[in-house]
Amino acid sequence: MKPVVMFDAVAQVRALRGEIDEAIGRVLESGRFLLGEEVTRFERDFAAYLGGGGAGVAVSSGTDALELALRALGVESNHEVVTVPNTAVATVSAIRQLGARPVLCDVDPITGLMDLEKLAACLSDATRAVVPVHLYGNMVDVPALRAALGDRSATISIVEDCAQAHGALLGEQLAGTLGDAAAFSFYPTKNLGALGDAGLCYSADPEVVRAVRSLRRYGIEDAAGARREGINSRMDEIQAAILSVKLRHLDTYLTRRRTLAARYDERLDPAIPRIPAAEGVTHAYHLYGVRLRGREAAQERLAQAGVGTAVHYPVPVHRMPAYAFLGYEPGSLPAAERWAEEVLSLPLYPELADADVDRVAAAVNDAAA
Ligand SMILES: *Cc1c(COP(=O)(O)O)cnc(C)c1O
């Protein structure tokens, strides 16, 4: 039988090939390859999609979107930024790009999201920002996070890491519209994926938007040249044109992701722990995760059955060699460490067939038995 892969990079391109070819052709004829009309259109359309009255600034990656959002909000090398250990290492490397100190908050053992009860212990006089990660397409309750900051919320900014959460909702509000700024990634596997690297910073604060616009282009704003020290983080016109094509289909893709997730919910053995949507959240199912004791062996058996899986993430950031200097001992962030030992992501993308879900679920039920 044909294997079920964790992610099919070709299926979506094939389905959209006509529209994508047309979009790329338009850019080739325009002679403008960076920060042109396509980028402007995508920024406007994506911000309108989010609907929070803010604006989008297209950049080269999700990592850059995080870094520039933090920088625009005034984070500097003597500051601390609180985030979680069970995330893409990019969340932490963006903080380090500024020279700031990442402080890692343990997570809720059931949802894997930042544990707001543990947040207060992570704050100090140097704390300048918190980066909640909307892991797997689930969502941190950002208003509750703000409330947990109490009086400190006037001086601590919230930057939502929305790299996995395009289309997730808390109540009626889309991920990205609840913090002071938000960072989106359009890495090819994400819910809205480019055919290369791309990212976007969103904010309803015109000052933040102006700063990120300037920071992505060497800090240049006007005839004075660089008004701040910026970097080069432009988005390609070709990626913007492709993203505009895919944005038109995003809601269809999200509906399909939710349908497939509901099918997994139904077909998986009820004894296998899932990762539930947090209260009030309409999950965007970038990833569908289960938890298995003896995960390595189960993953091996699934591979033998022709089922591709992945682990997000096998090593929590504080246990990575590059971040040993942060000084976290093994066992210091127990919920995140246990998460890393047990979670397994199953194939889930809009082009996946219902029958594939049934096959994967049956194989997982076997492997877990
Ligand atoms: C993908 C991802 C990033 C980084 O995005 P890039 O576009 O690869 O730079 C950051 N945070 C999370 C949670 C991610 O999943």
mmCIF file of C-alpha atoms and ligand atoms in Angstrom:
data_model
loop_
_atom_site.group_PDB
_atom_site.id
_atom_site.type_symbol
_atom_site.label_atom_id
_atom_site.label_comp_id
_atom_site.label_asym_id
_atom_site.label_seq_id
_atom_site.Cartn_x
_atom_site.Cartn_y
_atom_site.Cartn_z
ATOM 1 C CA MET A 1 0.000 0.000 0.000
ATOM 2 C CA LYS A 2 1.140 3.540 -0.705
ATOM 3 C CA PRO A 3 2.671 5.099 2.417
ATOM 4 C CA VAL A 4 0.868 7.973 4.125
ATOM 5 C CA VAL A 5 3.439 10.744 4.424
ATOM 6 C CA MET A 6 3.570 13.272 7.259
ATOM 7 C CA PHE A 7 3.333 16.159 4.788
ATOM 8 C CA ASP A 8 2.792 16.134 1.027
ATOM 9 C CA ALA A 9 4.607 19.153 -0.400
ATOM 10 C CA VAL A 10 3.427 18.545 -3.960
ATOM 11 C CA ALA A 11 -0.315 17.870 -3.620
ATOM 12 C CA GLN A 12 -1.373 21.463 -2.930
ATOM 13 C CA VAL A 13 0.898 22.922 -5.596
ATOM 14 C CA ARG A 14 -0.484 20.464 -8.120
ATOM 15 C CA ALA A 15 -4.073 21.397 -7.260
ATOM 16 C CA LEU A 16 -3.319 25.134 -7.587
ATOM 17 C CA ARG A 17 -0.804 24.865 -10.425
ATOM 18 C CA GLY A 18 -2.741 27.038 -12.904
ATOM 19 C CA GLU A 19 -3.281 29.870 -10.423
ATOM 20 C CA ILE A 20 0.318 29.680 -9.168
ATOM 21 C CA ASP A 21 1.781 29.713 -12.677
ATOM 22 C CA GLU A 22 -0.336 32.743 -13.503
ATOM 23 C CA ALA A 23 0.819 34.546 -10.338
ATOM 24 C CA ILE A 24 4.492 33.812 -10.933
ATOM 25 C CA GLY A 25 4.168 34.846 -14.573
ATOM 26 C CA ARG A 26 2.734 38.196 -13.503
ATOM 27 C CA VAL A 27 5.782 38.830 -11.287
ATOM 28 C CA LEU A 28 8.248 37.754 -13.975
ATOM 29 C CA GLU A 29 6.725 40.258 -16.385
ATOM 30 C CA SER A 30 6.646 43.051 -13.777
ATOM 31 C CA GLY A 31 10.412 43.208 -13.385
ATOM 32 C CA ARG A 32 9.951 43.903 -9.647
ATOM 33 C CA PHE A 33 11.090 41.085 -7.396
ATOM 34 C CA LEU A 34 11.089 42.457 -3.838
ATOM 35 C CA LEU A 35 8.651 44.617 -1.842
ATOM 36 C CA GLY A 36 6.462 45.583 -4.775
ATOM 37 C CA GLU A 37 2.746 45.507 -5.553
ATOM 38 C CA GLU A 38 2.337 41.819 -4.771
ATOM 39 C CA VAL A 39 3.755 42.276 -1.292
ATOM 40 C CA THR A 40 1.570 45.320 -0.671
ATOM 41 C CA ARG A 41 -1.522 43.442 -1.810
ATOM 42 C CA PHE A 42 -0.745 40.402 0.325
ATOM 43 C CA GLU A 43 -0.056 42.562 3.395
ATOM 44 C CA ARG A 44 -3.399 44.309 2.932
ATOM 45 C CA ASP A 45 -5.370 41.111 2.256
ATOM 46 C CA PHE A 46 -3.830 39.142 5.118
ATOM 47 C CA ALA A 47 -4.435 42.004 7.571
ATOM 48 C CA ALA A 48 -8.035 42.226 6.322
ATOM 49 C CA TYR A 49 -8.380 38.468 6.811
ATOM 50 C CA LEU A 50 -7.283 38.826 10.438
ATOM 51 C CA GLY A 51 -9.788 41.612 10.859
ATOM 52 C CA GLY A 52 -8.319 43.287 13.946
ATOM 53 C CA GLY A 53 -8.035 46.735 12.373
ATOM 54 C CA GLY A 54 -4.249 46.452 12.186
ATOM 55 C CA ALA A 55 -1.707 46.204 9.386
ATOM 56 C CA GLY A 56 0.693 43.555 8.152
ATOM 57 C CA VAL A 57 4.375 43.935 7.343
ATOM 58 C CA ALA A 58 5.758 41.158 5.146
ATOM 59 C CA VAL A 59 9.218 39.887 6.030
ATOM 60 C CA SER A 60 11.527 37.020 5.089
ATOM 61 C CA SER A 61 10.530 34.460 7.736
ATOM 62 C CA GLY A 62 8.542 33.838 10.876
ATOM 63 C CA THR A 63 11.737 34.112 12.886
ATOM 64 C CA ASP A 64 12.372 37.592 11.529
ATOM 65 C CA ALA A 65 8.755 38.568 12.185
ATOM 66 C CA LEU A 66 9.255 37.685 15.866
ATOM 67 C CA GLU A 67 12.601 39.424 16.099
ATOM 68 C CA LEU A 68 11.417 42.614 14.435
ATOM 69 C CA ALA A 69 8.159 42.739 16.400
ATOM 70 C CA LEU A 70 10.106 42.483 19.662
ATOM 71 C CA ARG A 71 12.595 45.061 18.515
ATOM 72 C CA ALA A 72 9.819 47.449 17.419
ATOM 73 C CA LEU A 73 8.293 47.102 20.882
ATOM 74 C CA GLY A 74 11.528 48.215 22.476
ATOM 75 C CA VAL A 75 13.142 44.929 23.550
ATOM 76 C CA GLU A 76 16.891 45.349 23.937
ATOM 77 C CA SER A 77 19.843 43.248 25.013
ATOM 78 C CA ASN A 78 19.441 43.990 28.715
ATOM 79 C CA HIS A 79 15.823 42.780 28.751
ATOM 80 C CA GLU A 80 14.193 39.435 29.431
ATOM 81 C CA VAL A 81 11.514 37.857 27.254
ATOM 82 C CA VAL A 82 9.329 35.059 28.611
ATOM 83 C CA THR A 83 8.319 32.185 26.333
ATOM 84 C CA VAL A 84 7.982 28.373 26.507
ATOM 85 C CA PRO A 85 10.472 25.535 26.005
ATOM 86 C CA ASN A 86 8.276 23.260 23.843
ATOM 87 C CA THR A 87 8.364 25.347 20.702
ATOM 88 C CA ALA A 88 10.273 25.622 17.464
ATOM 89 C CA VAL A 89 13.761 26.706 18.495
ATOM 90 C CA ALA A 90 13.145 29.742 16.257
ATOM 91 C CA THR A 91 10.991 31.336 18.967
ATOM 92 C CA VAL A 92 14.006 31.456 21.255
ATOM 93 C CA SER A 93 16.601 32.219 18.586
ATOM 94 C CA ALA A 94 14.569 35.316 17.614
ATOM 95 C CA ILE A 95 14.838 36.559 21.199
ATOM 96 C CA ARG A 96 18.578 35.861 21.176
ATOM 97 C CA GLN A 97 18.983 37.828 17.920
ATOM 98 C CA LEU A 98 18.285 40.885 20.054
ATOM 99 C CA GLY A 99 20.750 39.757 22.695
ATOM 100 C CA ALA A 100 17.852 39.580 25.165
ATOM 101 C CA ARG A 101 17.534 36.767 27.705
ATOM 102 C CA PRO A 102 14.870 34.099 27.103
ATOM 103 C CA VAL A 103 13.094 33.043 30.305
ATOM 104 C CA LEU A 104 11.223 29.774 29.887
ATOM 105 C CA CYS A 105 7.845 29.209 31.486
ATOM 106 C CA ASP A 106 6.611 25.642 31.928
ATOM 107 C CA VAL A 107 3.462 24.564 30.119
ATOM 108 C CA ASP A 108 0.060 23.183 30.944
ATOM 109 C CA PRO A 109 0.486 19.402 31.005
ATOM 110 C CA ILE A 110 -2.688 18.779 28.982
ATOM 111 C CA THR A 111 -2.611 21.483 26.272
ATOM 112 C CA GLY A 112 1.140 22.138 26.101
ATOM 113 C CA LEU A 113 0.395 25.881 26.149
ATOM 114 C CA MET A 114 2.095 28.378 28.475
ATOM 115 C CA ASP A 115 0.959 27.701 32.041
ATOM 116 C CA LEU A 116 -0.336 31.095 33.148
ATOM 117 C CA GLU A 117 -0.153 30.036 36.801
ATOM 118 C CA LYS A 118 3.607 29.679 36.426
ATOM 119 C CA LEU A 119 4.036 33.012 34.657
ATOM 120 C CA ALA A 120 4.401 35.275 37.708
ATOM 121 C CA ALA A 121 7.500 33.366 38.850
ATOM 122 C CA CYS A 122 9.128 34.068 35.442
ATOM 123 C CA LEU A 123 8.796 37.858 35.669
ATOM 124 C CA SER A 124 11.511 40.197 36.877
ATOM 125 C CA ASP A 125 12.257 43.906 36.665
ATOM 126 C CA ALA A 126 14.002 43.173 33.340
ATOM 127 C CA THR A 127 10.972 41.508 31.723
ATOM 128 C CA ARG A 128 9.916 43.484 28.699
ATOM 129 C CA ALA A 129 7.857 41.027 26.637
ATOM 130 C CA VAL A 130 6.044 37.688 26.694
ATOM 131 C CA VAL A 131 5.801 35.472 23.605
ATOM 132 C CA PRO A 132 2.921 32.997 23.959
ATOM 133 C CA VAL A 133 3.153 30.198 21.377
ATOM 134 C CA HIS A 134 -0.145 29.057 19.867
ATOM 135 C CA LEU A 135 1.167 25.511 19.619
ATOM 136 C CA TYR A 136 -0.243 23.152 16.934
ATOM 137 C CA GLY A 137 -2.978 25.683 16.063
ATOM 138 C CA ASN A 138 -4.360 25.732 19.604
ATOM 139 C CA MET A 139 -4.391 29.119 21.375
ATOM 140 C CA VAL A 140 -3.134 30.667 24.561
ATOM 141 C CA ASP A 141 -5.831 32.817 26.193
ATOM 142 C CA VAL A 142 -4.110 36.137 25.548
ATOM 143 C CA PRO A 143 -6.565 38.288 27.562
ATOM 144 C CA ALA A 144 -6.008 35.938 30.527
ATOM 145 C CA LEU A 145 -2.257 36.262 29.967
ATOM 146 C CA ARG A 146 -2.578 40.035 30.064
ATOM 147 C CA ALA A 147 -4.615 39.797 33.242
ATOM 148 C CA ALA A 148 -1.934 37.538 34.764
ATOM 149 C CA LEU A 149 0.611 40.295 34.134
ATOM 150 C CA GLY A 150 -1.439 42.560 36.383
ATOM 151 C CA ASP A 151 0.089 46.006 36.880
ATOM 152 C CA ARG A 152 3.116 44.924 34.884
ATOM 153 C CA SER A 153 1.055 44.739 31.686
ATOM 154 C CA ALA A 154 1.682 48.454 31.086
ATOM 155 C CA THR A 155 5.397 47.794 30.532
ATOM 156 C CA ILE A 156 5.384 44.204 29.248
ATOM 157 C CA SER A 157 4.371 43.664 25.617
ATOM 158 C CA ILE A 158 2.747 40.518 24.270
ATOM 159 C CA VAL A 159 3.904 39.159 20.904
ATOM 160 C CA GLU A 160 1.840 36.178 19.757
ATOM 161 C CA ASP A 161 3.809 33.449 17.991
ATOM 162 C CA CYS A 162 1.207 32.565 15.363
ATOM 163 C CA ALA A 163 3.502 30.447 13.174
ATOM 164 C CA GLN A 164 1.190 27.465 13.699
ATOM 165 C CA ALA A 165 -2.091 29.275 14.236
ATOM 166 C CA HIS A 166 -3.322 30.929 11.018
ATOM 167 C CA GLY A 167 -7.089 30.739 11.368
ATOM 168 C CA ALA A 168 -7.285 29.723 15.037
ATOM 169 C CA LEU A 169 -9.918 31.602 17.031
ATOM 170 C CA LEU A 170 -10.415 32.492 20.658
ATOM 171 C CA GLY A 171 -14.111 33.220 20.788
ATOM 172 C CA GLU A 172 -14.619 35.333 17.670
ATOM 173 C CA GLN A 173 -11.080 36.702 17.463
ATOM 174 C CA LEU A 174 -8.406 35.299 15.210
ATOM 175 C CA ALA A 175 -4.970 34.452 16.553
ATOM 176 C CA GLY A 176 -2.716 37.428 16.014
ATOM 177 C CA THR A 177 -5.262 40.109 16.872
ATOM 178 C CA LEU A 178 -5.068 39.786 20.658
ATOM 179 C CA GLY A 179 -1.514 40.785 21.530
ATOM 180 C CA ASP A 180 0.489 43.976 20.936
ATOM 181 C CA ALA A 181 1.926 42.348 17.824
ATOM 182 C CA ALA A 182 1.945 38.936 16.177
ATOM 183 C CA ALA A 183 4.406 36.947 14.108
ATOM 184 C CA PHE A 184 3.289 34.605 11.327
ATOM 185 C CA SER A 185 5.442 32.128 9.405
ATOM 186 C CA PHE A 186 4.655 30.985 5.879
ATOM 187 C CA TYR A 187 7.174 28.134 5.946
ATOM 188 C CA PRO A 188 5.916 25.638 3.336
ATOM 189 C CA THR A 189 4.298 23.200 5.805
ATOM 190 C CA LYS A 190 2.364 25.852 7.760
ATOM 191 C CA ASN A 191 -1.402 26.343 7.435
ATOM 192 C CA LEU A 192 -0.658 29.074 4.906
ATOM 193 C CA GLY A 193 2.589 28.053 3.241
ATOM 194 C CA ALA A 194 4.789 29.795 0.692
ATOM 195 C CA LEU A 195 7.057 27.907 -1.704
ATOM 196 C CA GLY A 196 10.110 29.100 0.167
ATOM 197 C CA ASP A 197 10.671 31.244 3.239
ATOM 198 C CA ALA A 198 8.326 34.083 4.196
ATOM 199 C CA GLY A 199 6.769 35.643 7.285
ATOM 200 C CA LEU A 200 4.635 38.555 8.425
ATOM 201 C CA CYS A 201 4.387 40.815 11.415
ATOM 202 C CA TYR A 202 0.908 42.078 12.289
ATOM 203 C CA SER A 203 0.022 44.842 14.695
ATOM 204 C CA ALA A 204 -2.818 47.264 15.361
ATOM 205 C CA ASP A 205 -0.277 49.766 16.737
ATOM 206 C CA PRO A 206 0.757 52.154 13.921
ATOM 207 C CA GLU A 207 4.085 52.838 15.685
ATOM 208 C CA VAL A 208 4.978 49.145 15.672
ATOM 209 C CA VAL A 209 3.942 48.824 12.032
ATOM 210 C CA ARG A 210 6.060 51.823 11.045
ATOM 211 C CA ALA A 211 9.060 50.518 12.979
ATOM 212 C CA VAL A 212 8.906 47.010 11.454
ATOM 213 C CA ARG A 213 8.513 48.484 7.960
ATOM 214 C CA SER A 214 11.710 50.388 8.491
ATOM 215 C CA LEU A 215 13.591 47.595 10.332
ATOM 216 C CA ARG A 216 13.038 45.095 7.498
ATOM 217 C CA ARG A 217 14.811 47.481 5.098
ATOM 218 C CA TYR A 218 18.057 48.362 6.908
ATOM 219 C CA GLY A 219 16.239 50.833 9.157
ATOM 220 C CA ILE A 220 15.593 53.266 6.318
ATOM 221 C CA GLU A 221 12.500 55.423 6.647
ATOM 222 C CA ASP A 222 13.157 58.651 4.790
ATOM 223 C CA ALA A 223 15.856 60.843 3.293
ATOM 224 C CA ALA A 224 17.822 60.754 6.559
ATOM 225 C CA GLY A 225 18.768 57.132 5.784
ATOM 226 C CA ALA A 226 18.678 54.652 8.642
ATOM 227 C CA ARG A 227 16.789 56.064 11.623
ATOM 228 C CA ARG A 228 17.290 52.815 13.536
ATOM 229 C CA GLU A 229 19.621 49.879 13.078
ATOM 230 C CA GLY A 230 17.706 47.523 10.819
ATOM 231 C CA ILE A 231 18.314 44.323 8.918
ATOM 232 C CA ASN A 232 17.424 42.965 5.495
ATOM 233 C CA SER A 233 14.214 40.992 5.752
ATOM 234 C CA ARG A 234 12.273 41.683 2.586
ATOM 235 C CA MET A 235 9.578 39.388 1.197
ATOM 236 C CA ASP A 236 9.915 38.213 -2.413
ATOM 237 C CA GLU A 237 7.217 39.294 -4.858
ATOM 238 C CA ILE A 238 6.943 35.697 -6.098
ATOM 239 C CA GLN A 239 6.233 34.401 -2.587
ATOM 240 C CA ALA A 240 3.704 37.185 -1.981
ATOM 241 C CA ALA A 241 1.906 36.375 -5.240
ATOM 242 C CA ILE A 242 1.789 32.668 -4.336
ATOM 243 C CA LEU A 243 0.566 33.477 -0.825
ATOM 244 C CA SER A 244 -2.236 35.625 -2.279
ATOM 245 C CA VAL A 245 -3.370 32.616 -4.315
ATOM 246 C CA LYS A 246 -3.335 30.367 -1.248
ATOM 247 C CA LEU A 247 -4.991 32.943 1.013
ATOM 248 C CA ARG A 248 -8.084 32.699 -1.182
ATOM 249 C CA HIS A 249 -8.266 29.012 -0.236
ATOM 250 C CA LEU A 250 -7.271 29.287 3.413
ATOM 251 C CA ASP A 251 -10.753 28.949 4.877
ATOM 252 C CA THR A 252 -11.425 25.859 2.761
ATOM 253 C CA TYR A 253 -8.134 24.382 3.967
ATOM 254 C CA LEU A 254 -8.981 25.161 7.584
ATOM 255 C CA THR A 255 -12.386 23.531 7.289
ATOM 256 C CA ARG A 256 -10.732 20.454 5.840
ATOM 257 C CA ARG A 257 -8.126 20.363 8.633
ATOM 258 C CA ARG A 258 -10.904 20.508 11.236
ATOM 259 C CA THR A 259 -12.877 17.766 9.488
ATOM 260 C CA LEU A 260 -9.828 15.496 9.400
ATOM 261 C CA ALA A 261 -9.055 16.209 13.053
ATOM 262 C CA ALA A 262 -12.636 15.336 14.018
ATOM 263 C CA ARG A 263 -12.225 12.087 12.099
ATOM 264 C CA TYR A 264 -9.070 11.251 14.052
ATOM 265 C CA ASP A 265 -10.945 12.069 17.268
ATOM 266 C CA GLU A 266 -13.574 9.537 16.275
ATOM 267 C CA ARG A 267 -11.355 6.761 14.956
ATOM 268 C CA LEU A 268 -8.590 6.733 17.533
ATOM 269 C CA ASP A 269 -8.916 4.418 20.500
ATOM 270 C CA PRO A 270 -10.534 6.481 23.298
ATOM 271 C CA ALA A 271 -7.731 5.342 25.631
ATOM 272 C CA ILE A 272 -5.113 7.269 23.618
ATOM 273 C CA PRO A 273 -4.662 10.756 25.089
ATOM 274 C CA ARG A 274 -5.230 13.604 22.627
ATOM 275 C CA ILE A 275 -4.402 17.268 22.920
ATOM 276 C CA PRO A 276 -7.670 19.112 23.433
ATOM 277 C CA ALA A 277 -8.490 22.598 22.181
ATOM 278 C CA ALA A 278 -8.131 25.054 25.052
ATOM 279 C CA GLU A 279 -11.333 26.550 26.465
ATOM 280 C CA GLY A 280 -13.087 28.864 24.004
ATOM 281 C CA VAL A 281 -10.663 28.014 21.177
ATOM 282 C CA THR A 282 -11.529 26.955 17.646
ATOM 283 C CA HIS A 283 -8.385 24.970 16.884
ATOM 284 C CA ALA A 284 -6.649 25.505 13.517
ATOM 285 C CA TYR A 285 -5.067 22.019 13.493
ATOM 286 C CA HIS A 286 -1.701 22.839 12.041
ATOM 287 C CA LEU A 287 -0.758 19.615 13.810
ATOM 288 C CA TYR A 288 -2.789 16.775 15.261
ATOM 289 C CA GLY A 289 -0.984 15.396 18.278
ATOM 290 C CA VAL A 290 -1.470 12.361 20.469
ATOM 291 C CA ARG A 291 0.554 11.233 23.478
ATOM 292 C CA LEU A 292 2.062 7.789 23.703
ATOM 293 C CA ARG A 293 4.171 6.116 26.338
ATOM 294 C CA GLY A 294 6.974 4.327 24.515
ATOM 295 C CA ARG A 295 6.645 6.763 21.661
ATOM 296 C CA GLU A 296 9.890 5.778 19.885
ATOM 297 C CA ALA A 297 8.796 2.144 19.546
ATOM 298 C CA ALA A 298 5.316 3.191 18.410
ATOM 299 C CA GLN A 299 6.779 5.565 15.826
ATOM 300 C CA GLU A 300 8.964 2.736 14.533
ATOM 301 C CA ARG A 301 5.966 0.409 14.185
ATOM 302 C CA LEU A 302 4.026 3.120 12.381
ATOM 303 C CA ALA A 303 6.903 3.642 9.951
ATOM 304 C CA GLN A 304 6.880 -0.083 9.241
ATOM 305 C CA ALA A 305 3.144 0.152 8.559
ATOM 306 C CA GLY A 306 3.832 2.909 6.022
ATOM 307 C CA VAL A 307 2.678 5.800 8.228
ATOM 308 C CA GLY A 308 4.885 8.886 8.471
ATOM 309 C CA THR A 309 4.783 10.821 11.750
ATOM 310 C CA ALA A 310 6.846 13.567 13.394
ATOM 311 C CA VAL A 311 7.597 14.875 16.870
ATOM 312 C CA HIS A 312 7.038 18.529 17.766
ATOM 313 C CA TYR A 313 9.399 18.803 19.516
ATOM 314 C CA PRO A 314 11.764 16.034 20.592
ATOM 315 C CA VAL A 315 14.124 18.280 22.562
ATOM 316 C CA PRO A 316 12.755 21.174 24.622
ATOM 317 C CA VAL A 317 14.793 24.299 23.969
ATOM 318 C CA HIS A 318 16.371 24.404 27.444
ATOM 319 C CA ARG A 319 17.822 20.902 26.844
ATOM 320 C CA MET A 320 19.487 21.892 23.550
ATOM 321 C CA PRO A 321 23.276 22.319 23.658
ATOM 322 C CA ALA A 322 23.108 25.867 22.295
ATOM 323 C CA TYR A 323 20.953 26.964 25.238
ATOM 324 C CA ALA A 324 22.815 25.188 28.042
ATOM 325 C CA PHE A 325 24.099 28.629 29.049
ATOM 326 C CA LEU A 326 20.596 29.553 30.209
ATOM 327 C CA GLY A 327 21.299 27.228 33.121
ATOM 328 C CA TYR A 328 18.117 25.134 33.293
ATOM 329 C CA GLU A 329 18.712 21.751 34.975
ATOM 330 C CA PRO A 330 17.058 18.552 33.697
ATOM 331 C CA GLY A 331 13.688 18.296 35.425
ATOM 332 C CA SER A 332 13.394 22.044 35.936
ATOM 333 C CA LEU A 333 10.504 22.374 33.453
ATOM 334 C CA PRO A 334 8.818 19.014 34.011
ATOM 335 C CA ALA A 335 5.623 19.408 31.969
ATOM 336 C CA ALA A 336 7.556 20.499 28.877
ATOM 337 C CA GLU A 337 10.049 17.683 29.322
ATOM 338 C CA ARG A 338 7.314 15.094 29.572
ATOM 339 C CA TRP A 339 5.655 16.624 26.532
ATOM 340 C CA ALA A 340 8.848 16.116 24.541
ATOM 341 C CA GLU A 341 8.970 12.450 25.569
ATOM 342 C CA GLU A 342 5.377 11.571 24.711
ATOM 343 C CA VAL A 343 3.937 13.648 21.888
ATOM 344 C CA LEU A 344 3.536 12.379 18.362
ATOM 345 C CA SER A 345 2.127 14.346 15.427
ATOM 346 C CA LEU A 346 0.033 12.448 12.892
ATOM 347 C CA PRO A 347 -0.318 13.323 9.198
ATOM 348 C CA LEU A 348 -2.809 16.152 8.681
ATOM 349 C CA TYR A 349 -2.990 18.422 5.656
ATOM 350 C CA PRO A 350 -5.951 19.475 3.539
ATOM 351 C CA GLU A 351 -5.188 17.053 0.700
ATOM 352 C CA LEU A 352 -5.111 14.012 3.005
ATOM 353 C CA ALA A 353 -7.922 11.563 2.155
ATOM 354 C CA ASP A 354 -10.504 10.375 4.711
ATOM 355 C CA ALA A 355 -9.331 6.829 4.030
ATOM 356 C CA ASP A 356 -5.767 7.844 4.938
ATOM 357 C CA VAL A 357 -6.969 9.093 8.332
ATOM 358 C CA ASP A 358 -8.762 5.793 8.895
ATOM 359 C CA ARG A 359 -5.600 3.899 8.026
ATOM 360 C CA VAL A 360 -3.365 6.065 10.212
ATOM 361 C CA ALA A 361 -5.798 5.845 13.141
ATOM 362 C CA ALA A 362 -5.965 2.040 12.852
ATOM 363 C CA ALA A 363 -2.163 1.830 12.749
ATOM 364 C CA VAL A 364 -1.851 4.120 15.795
ATOM 365 C CA ASN A 365 -4.422 2.038 17.690
ATOM 366 C CA ASP A 366 -2.320 -1.058 16.895
ATOM 367 C CA ALA A 367 0.986 0.551 17.756
ATOM 368 C CA ALA A 368 -0.362 1.851 21.069
ATOM 369 C CA ALA A 369 -1.930 -1.459 22.080
HETATM 370 C C1 LIG B 1 7.816 27.657 12.086
HETATM 371 C C2 LIG B 1 7.866 28.309 13.397
HETATM 372 C C3 LIG B 1 8.660 29.457 13.624
HETATM 373 C C4 LIG B 1 9.662 29.953 12.657
HETATM 374 O O1 LIG B 1 9.193 30.320 11.406
HETATM 375 P P1 LIG B 1 10.216 30.405 10.155
HETATM 376 O O2 LIG B 1 9.373 30.950 9.070
HETATM 377 O O3 LIG B 1 10.696 29.004 9.914
HETATM 378 O O4 LIG B 1 11.319 31.315 10.540
HETATM 379 C C5 LIG B 1 8.545 30.096 14.855
HETATM 380 N N1 LIG B 1 7.734 29.635 15.817
HETATM 381 C C6 LIG B 1 6.985 28.518 15.658
HETATM 382 C C7 LIG B 1 6.099 28.077 16.765
HETATM 383 C C8 LIG B 1 7.043 27.809 14.445
HETATM 384 O O5 LIG B 1 6.300 26.708 14.295
#
